[in-house]
CSV table of C-alpha atoms in Angstrom, one decimal:
chain,number,residue,atom,x,y,z
A,1,MET,CA,148.0,167.9,64.2
A,2,ARG,CA,149.6,164.7,65.5
A,3,THR,CA,148.3,162.8,62.7
A,4,LEU,CA,149.9,165.4,60.1
A,5,ARG,CA,153.0,165.0,61.9
A,6,ASN,CA,153.2,161.2,61.7
A,7,LEU,CA,152.2,161.6,57.9
A,8,TYR,CA,155.2,164.2,57.3
A,9,LEU,CA,157.6,161.8,59.4
A,10,LEU,CA,156.5,158.9,57.3
A,11,PHE,CA,156.9,160.7,54.1
A,12,ALA,CA,160.3,161.9,55.1
A,13,PHE,CA,161.6,158.5,56.1
A,14,VAL,CA,160.3,157.0,52.6
A,15,SER,CA,162.0,159.7,50.9
A,16,LEU,CA,165.3,159.0,52.7
A,17,ILE,CA,165.1,155.3,52.0
A,18,PHE,CA,164.6,156.0,48.3
A,19,SER,CA,167.4,158.5,48.2
A,20,CYS,CA,169.7,156.3,49.9
A,21,ASN,CA,168.9,153.5,47.1
A,22,ALA,CA,169.2,155.5,44.5
A,23,PRO,CA,172.0,154.6,41.9
A,24,THR,CA,175.0,156.5,42.2
A,25,PHE,CA,176.9,157.9,39.0
A,26,ARG,CA,180.3,156.1,39.0
A,27,ILE,CA,182.8,155.2,36.3
A,28,PHE,CA,185.0,152.3,36.5
A,29,GLU,CA,188.5,151.9,35.2
A,30,LYS,CA,189.3,149.2,32.7
A,31,PRO,CA,192.0,150.7,30.8
A,32,ILE,CA,192.9,149.6,27.3
A,33,VAL,CA,196.8,149.1,26.4
A,34,PHE,CA,198.1,152.6,25.6
A,35,ASP,CA,202.0,152.0,25.2
A,36,GLU,CA,204.7,153.6,23.0
A,37,GLU,CA,203.6,151.9,20.0
A,38,ARG,CA,199.9,153.0,20.2
A,39,GLU,CA,201.0,156.4,21.1
A,40,LYS,CA,203.3,156.3,18.0
A,41,LEU,CA,200.4,155.0,16.0
A,42,SER,CA,198.1,157.5,17.2
A,43,LEU,CA,200.4,160.4,16.2
A,44,GLU,CA,200.8,158.9,12.7
A,45,TYR,CA,197.1,158.9,12.5
A,46,LEU,CA,196.7,162.4,13.7
A,47,LYS,CA,199.4,163.7,11.1
A,48,VAL,CA,198.3,161.5,8.1
A,49,ARG,CA,194.8,161.4,8.5
A,50,HIS,CA,193.6,164.6,10.2
A,51,GLY,CA,196.6,166.7,8.8
A,52,LEU,CA,197.5,167.5,12.6
A,53,ASP,CA,201.2,167.4,13.8
A,54,LYS,CA,201.4,166.9,17.4
A,55,GLU,CA,203.8,165.8,20.0
A,56,THR,CA,201.3,164.0,22.2
A,57,ALA,CA,198.3,161.9,21.2
A,58,THR,CA,195.8,163.9,23.1
A,59,ILE,CA,192.5,165.9,21.8
A,60,GLU,CA,190.9,169.0,22.9
A,61,PRO,CA,187.1,167.4,23.1
A,62,THR,CA,184.2,169.5,21.5
A,63,MET,CA,181.9,166.7,21.0
A,64,VAL,CA,180.8,163.2,21.9
A,65,VAL,CA,179.9,160.4,19.3
A,66,VAL,CA,177.7,157.8,20.7
A,67,HIS,CA,178.2,154.1,19.2
A,68,TRP,CA,176.9,150.6,19.5
A,69,THR,CA,179.4,147.8,19.6
A,70,ALA,CA,177.5,145.1,17.6
A,71,VAL,CA,179.6,142.7,19.9
A,72,PRO,CA,177.2,141.0,22.4
A,73,THR,CA,179.4,141.0,25.6
A,74,LEU,CA,181.6,143.4,27.4
A,75,GLU,CA,184.6,141.2,27.9
A,76,ALA,CA,184.5,140.4,24.1
A,77,THR,CA,184.2,144.0,23.1
A,78,PHE,CA,187.3,145.0,25.7
A,79,ASN,CA,189.2,142.1,23.7
A,80,VAL,CA,188.7,143.8,20.5
A,81,PHE,CA,189.7,147.0,21.6
A,82,ASN,CA,192.7,146.0,23.7
A,83,PRO,CA,195.2,145.2,21.1
A,84,VAL,CA,197.3,148.2,19.7
A,85,GLN,CA,197.3,147.0,15.9
A,86,LEU,CA,194.0,146.4,14.1
A,87,GLY,CA,193.4,143.1,12.4
A,88,GLY,CA,191.0,141.5,10.1
A,89,ARG,CA,189.4,144.8,8.8
A,90,PRO,CA,191.0,145.6,5.4
A,91,GLU,CA,188.3,148.5,4.9
A,92,LEU,CA,190.3,150.1,7.9
A,93,THR,CA,193.5,149.1,7.8
A,94,THR,CA,194.3,150.8,4.4
A,95,ALA,CA,194.1,154.0,6.5
A,96,SER,CA,196.1,152.9,9.4
A,97,ASN,CA,197.2,149.9,11.5
A,98,LEU,CA,196.1,151.7,14.6
A,99,ASN,CA,193.2,149.7,16.3
A,100,VAL,CA,189.9,151.2,16.8
A,101,SER,CA,188.8,152.0,20.3
A,102,ALA,CA,186.7,154.5,22.3
A,103,HIS,CA,186.9,156.2,25.5
A,104,PHE,CA,184.0,154.8,27.5
A,105,LEU,CA,182.0,151.5,27.2
A,106,VAL,CA,178.5,151.0,28.7
A,107,ASP,CA,177.1,147.6,29.4
A,108,ARG,CA,173.7,146.4,29.2
A,109,ASP,CA,173.0,147.4,32.7
A,110,GLY,CA,174.3,150.7,32.4
A,111,THR,CA,177.5,150.1,34.1
A,112,ILE,CA,180.1,152.6,32.7
A,113,PHE,CA,183.6,151.6,32.0
A,114,ARG,CA,186.6,154.1,31.0
A,115,LEU,CA,189.1,152.7,28.6
A,116,LEU,CA,191.0,155.7,27.7
A,117,PRO,CA,191.2,159.3,29.5
A,118,ASP,CA,188.9,161.5,27.7
A,119,THR,CA,191.5,163.8,26.4
A,120,THR,CA,193.5,160.8,25.0
A,121,PHE,CA,193.3,160.1,21.3
A,122,GLY,CA,191.0,157.3,20.3
A,123,ARG,CA,190.2,156.0,16.5
A,124,HIS,CA,186.3,155.7,16.5
A,125,THR,CA,184.9,158.2,14.0
A,126,ILE,CA,186.3,159.1,10.6
A,127,GLY,CA,187.3,163.0,10.2
A,128,LEU,CA,186.4,163.6,13.8
A,129,ASN,CA,188.7,161.7,16.3
A,130,TYR,CA,191.0,164.6,16.9
A,131,THR,CA,188.1,166.2,18.7
A,132,ALA,CA,185.6,163.5,19.7
A,133,ILE,CA,185.0,161.5,22.8
A,134,GLY,CA,183.8,158.2,21.8
A,135,ILE,CA,181.2,156.4,23.9
A,136,GLU,CA,180.2,152.6,23.0
A,137,ASN,CA,177.4,150.6,24.1
A,138,ILE,CA,177.0,146.9,24.1
A,139,GLY,CA,174.4,145.8,21.8
A,140,GLY,CA,173.5,146.2,18.0
A,141,PRO,CA,170.7,145.8,15.6
A,142,GLU,CA,169.7,142.2,17.2
A,143,ASP,CA,170.2,143.7,20.8
A,144,PRO,CA,168.6,147.1,21.1
A,145,LEU,CA,170.2,149.4,23.6
A,146,THR,CA,168.5,149.3,27.0
A,147,LYS,CA,166.8,152.0,29.2
A,148,ALA,CA,169.6,151.5,31.8
A,149,GLN,CA,172.2,152.5,28.8
A,150,LEU,CA,170.1,155.5,28.0
A,151,LYS,CA,170.3,156.8,31.4
A,152,ALA,CA,173.9,156.0,31.7
A,153,ASN,CA,174.9,157.8,28.6
A,154,ALA,CA,172.8,160.8,29.6
A,155,ASP,CA,174.6,161.1,33.0
A,156,LEU,CA,177.9,160.5,31.4
A,157,ILE,CA,177.5,163.3,28.6
A,158,ARG,CA,176.4,165.6,31.5
A,159,TYR,CA,179.5,164.7,33.3
A,160,LEU,CA,181.5,165.3,30.2
A,161,HIS,CA,180.0,168.5,29.3
A,162,LYS,CA,180.6,170.0,32.6
A,163,LYS,CA,184.3,169.0,32.2
A,164,HIS,CA,184.9,170.1,28.7
A,165,LYS,CA,181.9,172.5,27.7
A,166,LEU,CA,180.9,170.5,24.7
A,167,THR,CA,179.4,171.7,21.5
A,168,TYR,CA,178.0,168.5,19.7
A,169,MET,CA,176.6,165.4,20.5
A,170,ILE,CA,176.1,163.1,17.7
A,171,GLY,CA,175.2,159.3,16.7
A,172,HIS,CA,177.8,157.4,14.7
A,173,HIS,CA,175.4,157.3,12.0
A,174,GLU,CA,175.4,161.2,11.7
A,175,TYR,CA,179.1,161.8,11.3
A,176,TYR,CA,178.5,162.4,7.6
A,177,ASP,CA,176.9,165.6,8.3
A,178,PHE,CA,180.4,167.2,9.1
A,179,GLN,CA,181.9,166.6,5.8
A,180,GLY,CA,183.0,169.6,4.1
A,181,THR,CA,183.1,171.8,7.1
A,182,GLU,CA,186.0,173.3,9.1
A,183,ILE,CA,185.3,170.6,11.8
A,184,TRP,CA,186.1,167.8,9.5
A,185,LYS,CA,189.5,166.5,9.3
A,186,GLU,CA,190.3,163.7,7.0
A,187,THR,CA,192.9,163.8,4.2
A,188,ASP,CA,191.2,161.3,2.0
A,189,PRO,CA,187.7,162.4,0.9
A,190,ASN,CA,187.1,158.6,-0.4
A,191,TYR,CA,187.9,157.2,2.9
A,192,LEU,CA,184.2,156.6,4.4
A,193,THR,CA,182.5,153.9,6.0
A,194,GLN,CA,178.5,153.3,6.2
A,195,LYS,CA,177.2,153.4,9.9
A,196,GLN,CA,173.9,153.0,11.3
A,197,ASP,CA,174.5,153.0,15.1
A,198,PRO,CA,173.0,153.7,17.5
A,199,GLY,CA,170.1,154.7,15.2
A,200,PRO,CA,167.9,157.7,15.2
A,201,LYS,CA,165.5,156.4,18.1
A,202,PHE,CA,168.0,156.1,20.4
A,203,MET,CA,169.6,159.6,19.7
A,204,LYS,CA,165.9,161.2,19.8
A,205,GLN,CA,165.6,159.8,23.3
A,206,LEU,CA,169.1,160.8,24.4
A,207,ARG,CA,168.6,164.3,23.1
A,208,LYS,CA,165.3,164.7,24.9
A,209,LYS,CA,166.8,163.7,28.2
A,210,LEU,CA,169.9,166.3,27.7
A,211,SER,CA,167.7,169.1,25.9
A,212,ASP,CA,168.8,171.5,28.6
A,213,LEU,CA,172.3,171.3,27.6
A,214,ASN,CA,171.7,172.4,24.0
A,215,LEU,CA,174.2,170.3,22.4
A,216,LYS,CA,174.1,170.7,18.5
A,217,SER,CA,173.6,167.6,16.2
A,218,LYS,CA,175.0,169.2,13.1
A,219,PRO,CA,177.8,171.9,12.5
């Protein structure tokens, strides 16, 4: 009996240590500039590109779109998103001078940063910005996304689903599937860009981790 009791106490002690050392879900605040000019450009985008006339640049999230940055570091990515106006990308500036952005940025080690409140408008996915939360991951074709990022994305999307009762979760490369549906809101049918991020492999792994949420990948 004493041996069994000692084994039980040892098991309880080891479990306590591991539970104390388990990573805790955290979001660190790292806001990009959202001033009067960005609000104005966001409202213009909502009206001109999505056909929505709103008083505030807000969204009612129904989906998450997962991206990769194709920029190697977190700080370099932040410096891309932080300016209000977009520069150096003529394929996008023809639609609006509003800079691209996302709501969350996940570093290679899985650390999550919030760039915008999840109900604030951000420009990250053609046709779906008005309803989509964007999650950017540091990485790209030459730097495949990590296991830590996979776990962080899963934890973050669980958190967002609990708040907003999301319906859809897609990779950026899957946004074309929404064309021609009621969800798609882009006033110019020719305004499209080719995307490959974050790729089928990452999305398959992410969907496996979140299968219990029954999030849709298509309309």
